[in-house]
Coordinates of C-alpha atoms in Angstrom, one line a residue:
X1 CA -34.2 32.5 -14.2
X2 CA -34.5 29.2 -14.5
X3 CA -32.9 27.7 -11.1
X4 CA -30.3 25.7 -11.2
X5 CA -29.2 22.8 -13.8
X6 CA -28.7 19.2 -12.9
X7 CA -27.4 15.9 -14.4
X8 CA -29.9 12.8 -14.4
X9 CA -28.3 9.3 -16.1
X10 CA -30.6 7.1 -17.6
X11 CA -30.0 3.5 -18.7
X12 CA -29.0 4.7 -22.1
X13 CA -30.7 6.5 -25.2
X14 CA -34.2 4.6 -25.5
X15 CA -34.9 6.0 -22.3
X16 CA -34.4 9.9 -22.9
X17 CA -37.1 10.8 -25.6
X18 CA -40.1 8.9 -23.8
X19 CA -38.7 11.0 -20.6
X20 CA -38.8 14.3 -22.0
X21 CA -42.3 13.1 -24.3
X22 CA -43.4 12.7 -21.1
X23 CA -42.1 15.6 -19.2
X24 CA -40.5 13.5 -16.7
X25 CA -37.2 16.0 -18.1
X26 CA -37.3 19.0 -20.0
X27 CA -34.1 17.9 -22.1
X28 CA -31.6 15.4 -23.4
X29 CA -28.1 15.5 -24.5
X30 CA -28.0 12.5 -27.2
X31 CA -26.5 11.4 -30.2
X32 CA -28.2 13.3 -33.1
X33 CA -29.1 10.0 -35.0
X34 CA -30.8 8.6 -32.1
X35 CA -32.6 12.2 -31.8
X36 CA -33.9 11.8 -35.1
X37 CA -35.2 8.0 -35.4
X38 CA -37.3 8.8 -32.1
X39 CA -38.8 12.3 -33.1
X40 CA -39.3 10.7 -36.9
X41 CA -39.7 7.2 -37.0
X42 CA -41.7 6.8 -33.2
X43 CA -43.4 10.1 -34.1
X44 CA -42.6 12.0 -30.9
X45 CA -43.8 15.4 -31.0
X46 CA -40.5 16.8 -30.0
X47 CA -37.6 19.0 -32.0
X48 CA -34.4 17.9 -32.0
X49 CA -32.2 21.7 -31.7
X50 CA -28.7 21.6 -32.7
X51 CA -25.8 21.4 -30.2
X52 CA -23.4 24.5 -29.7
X53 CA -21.2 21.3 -29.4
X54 CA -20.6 21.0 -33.4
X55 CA -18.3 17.7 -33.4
X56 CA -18.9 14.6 -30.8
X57 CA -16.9 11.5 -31.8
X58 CA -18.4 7.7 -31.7
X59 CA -16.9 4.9 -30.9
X60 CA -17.3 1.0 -31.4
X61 CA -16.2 -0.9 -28.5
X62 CA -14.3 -4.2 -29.4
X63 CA -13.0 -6.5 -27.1
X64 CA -8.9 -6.7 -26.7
X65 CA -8.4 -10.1 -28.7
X66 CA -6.5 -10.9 -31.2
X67 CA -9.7 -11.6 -33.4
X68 CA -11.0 -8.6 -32.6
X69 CA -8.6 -6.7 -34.0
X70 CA -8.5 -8.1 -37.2
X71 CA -12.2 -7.5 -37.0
X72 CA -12.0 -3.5 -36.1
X73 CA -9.4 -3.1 -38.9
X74 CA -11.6 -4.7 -41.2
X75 CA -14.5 -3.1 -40.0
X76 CA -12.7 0.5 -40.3
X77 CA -11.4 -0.1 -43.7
X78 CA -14.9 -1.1 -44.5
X79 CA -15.8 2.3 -43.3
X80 CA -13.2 4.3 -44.8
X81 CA -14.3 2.6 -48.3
X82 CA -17.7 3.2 -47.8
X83 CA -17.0 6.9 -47.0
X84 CA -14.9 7.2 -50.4
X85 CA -17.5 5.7 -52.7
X86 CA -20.4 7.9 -51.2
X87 CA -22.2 4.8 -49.6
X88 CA -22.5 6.3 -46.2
X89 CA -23.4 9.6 -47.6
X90 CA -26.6 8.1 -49.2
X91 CA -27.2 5.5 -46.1
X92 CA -27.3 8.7 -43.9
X93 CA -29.9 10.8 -46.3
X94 CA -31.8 7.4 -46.4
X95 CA -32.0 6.6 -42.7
X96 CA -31.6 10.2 -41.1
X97 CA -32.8 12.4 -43.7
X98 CA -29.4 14.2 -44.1
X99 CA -26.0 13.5 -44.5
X100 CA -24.5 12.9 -41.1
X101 CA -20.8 12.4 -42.5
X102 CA -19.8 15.8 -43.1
X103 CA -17.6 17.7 -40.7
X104 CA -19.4 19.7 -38.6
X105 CA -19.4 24.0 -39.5
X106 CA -17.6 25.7 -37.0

């Protein structure tokens, strides 16, 4: 119906909504977050539809030094506190519009 599918890599996420604003691509696979500060906060005139892939993990790339490890361990307990307190729940609501910390519905 609609020929066949291929894969095009851009030089990371800024570059995907203009490109399918644009029609230079008819779609993008991204991080929802990233979806939603384009379409909301650059006012592109595109819907973000949700993924029948419910549960992508981040990550936060540190470099493999001693320093740095004391800094992702802080960094993750940080997160884990900020999780328990309901601080990320209302960062996410603020910045996103909805609360991007709970596990995905299967």
């Amino acid at each position: 119906m609609w020929g066949s599918a291929s894969g095009i890599y851009l030089d990371g996420q800024a570059t995907l909504l203009p490109a399918v604003s644009n029609g230079q691509y008819d779609a993008a696979f991204m991080i929802k977050s990233a979806a939603y500060i384009g379409i909301h906060d650059l006012k592109y005139d595109l819907k973000a539809w949700e993924s029948q892939y419910k549960k992508l993990p981040i990550c936060y790339p540190f470099r493999k030094t001693e320093k740095d490890d004391q800094i992702r361990e802080a960094v993750n307990k940080t997160l884990d506190e900020m999780h328990k307190d309901g601080t990320l729940k209302k960062l996410s609501e603020k910045w996103f519009g909805e609360d991007m910390t709970l596990e995905p519905k299967e």
